[in-house]
Amino acid sequence: KVKLLNTKTKMVTTLVADLNEPNDVLIIGRELWITDTNNDQIIKFDLGSKVKEVVNVKNQSTGTPIK
């Protein structure tokens, strides 16, 4: 899970669930980019719409999908 702490209210909420060992999180604009290590996925989560999307990653040399 990826959780958010509201420092004013001290409340914790879950932003993204159903992850299997989330590792790195990067914020770009209004998006969270999350490595979901044991599912071999990169997740893009829109902070505005709360939509979670699996990012399709391809091998730079061959163009084939990486799994």
mmCIF file of C-alpha atoms in Angstrom:
data_model
loop_
_atom_site.group_PDB
_atom_site.id
_atom_site.type_symbol
_atom_site.label_atom_id
_atom_site.label_comp_id
_atom_site.label_asym_id
_atom_site.label_seq_id
_atom_site.Cartn_x
_atom_site.Cartn_y
_atom_site.Cartn_z
ATOM 1 C CA LYS A 1 0.000 0.000 0.000
ATOM 2 C CA VAL A 2 0.919 3.611 -0.465
ATOM 3 C CA LYS A 3 -0.465 5.801 2.292
ATOM 4 C CA LEU A 4 -0.802 9.538 2.805
ATOM 5 C CA LEU A 5 -0.373 11.325 6.129
ATOM 6 C CA ASN A 6 -2.248 14.593 6.605
ATOM 7 C CA THR A 7 0.094 16.488 8.924
ATOM 8 C CA LYS A 8 -2.649 18.877 10.072
ATOM 9 C CA THR A 9 -5.261 16.288 11.047
ATOM 10 C CA LYS A 10 -2.807 13.427 11.753
ATOM 11 C CA MET A 11 -5.081 11.164 9.661
ATOM 12 C CA VAL A 12 -3.630 8.430 7.447
ATOM 13 C CA THR A 13 -5.423 7.321 4.281
ATOM 14 C CA THR A 14 -4.562 4.635 1.717
ATOM 15 C CA LEU A 15 -3.952 6.075 -1.749
ATOM 16 C CA VAL A 16 -3.015 2.914 -3.629
ATOM 17 C CA ALA A 17 -3.734 -0.654 -2.516
ATOM 18 C CA ASP A 18 -3.200 -4.072 -4.142
ATOM 19 C CA LEU A 19 0.546 -3.621 -4.523
ATOM 20 C CA ASN A 20 3.048 -6.385 -3.843
ATOM 21 C CA GLU A 21 6.078 -4.760 -2.210
ATOM 22 C CA PRO A 22 5.908 -1.188 -3.482
ATOM 23 C CA ASN A 23 9.424 0.199 -3.471
ATOM 24 C CA ASP A 24 10.234 3.581 -4.991
ATOM 25 C CA VAL A 25 7.771 6.446 -5.312
ATOM 26 C CA LEU A 26 8.338 9.475 -7.530
ATOM 27 C CA ILE A 27 6.062 12.520 -7.740
ATOM 28 C CA ILE A 28 5.836 14.229 -11.119
ATOM 29 C CA GLY A 29 3.266 17.005 -11.196
ATOM 30 C CA ARG A 30 -0.017 15.452 -10.035
ATOM 31 C CA GLU A 31 1.113 11.859 -10.591
ATOM 32 C CA LEU A 32 2.731 9.259 -8.351
ATOM 33 C CA TRP A 33 4.996 6.774 -10.145
ATOM 34 C CA ILE A 34 5.406 3.606 -8.079
ATOM 35 C CA THR A 35 7.563 0.544 -8.638
ATOM 36 C CA ASP A 36 5.531 -2.521 -7.675
ATOM 37 C CA THR A 37 8.512 -4.831 -7.247
ATOM 38 C CA ASN A 38 7.010 -8.307 -6.839
ATOM 39 C CA ASN A 39 4.369 -7.735 -9.509
ATOM 40 C CA ASP A 40 7.084 -6.556 -11.963
ATOM 41 C CA GLN A 41 5.091 -3.408 -12.720
ATOM 42 C CA ILE A 42 5.356 0.343 -12.758
ATOM 43 C CA ILE A 43 2.167 2.071 -11.619
ATOM 44 C CA LYS A 44 1.109 5.615 -12.481
ATOM 45 C CA PHE A 45 -1.416 7.049 -10.012
ATOM 46 C CA ASP A 46 -3.208 10.326 -10.760
ATOM 47 C CA LEU A 47 -3.593 12.288 -7.528
ATOM 48 C CA GLY A 48 -6.511 14.319 -8.923
ATOM 49 C CA SER A 49 -8.698 11.590 -10.400
ATOM 50 C CA LYS A 50 -7.391 8.754 -8.142
ATOM 51 C CA VAL A 51 -6.975 6.537 -11.227
ATOM 52 C CA LYS A 52 -4.324 3.793 -11.108
ATOM 53 C CA GLU A 53 -2.739 2.680 -14.381
ATOM 54 C CA VAL A 54 -0.126 0.013 -15.146
ATOM 55 C CA VAL A 55 2.586 1.485 -17.373
ATOM 56 C CA ASN A 56 3.686 -0.674 -20.291
ATOM 57 C CA VAL A 57 7.487 -0.720 -20.391
ATOM 58 C CA LYS A 58 9.451 -1.872 -23.439
ATOM 59 C CA ASN A 59 13.039 -2.971 -23.889
ATOM 60 C CA GLN A 60 14.870 -0.025 -25.459
ATOM 61 C CA SER A 61 16.963 -2.263 -27.738
ATOM 62 C CA THR A 62 14.301 -4.691 -28.985
ATOM 63 C CA GLY A 63 11.027 -2.840 -28.432
ATOM 64 C CA THR A 64 9.519 -5.922 -26.785
ATOM 65 C CA PRO A 65 7.467 -5.559 -23.592
ATOM 66 C CA ILE A 66 9.321 -6.150 -20.348
ATOM 67 C CA LYS A 67 7.648 -8.423 -17.850
#
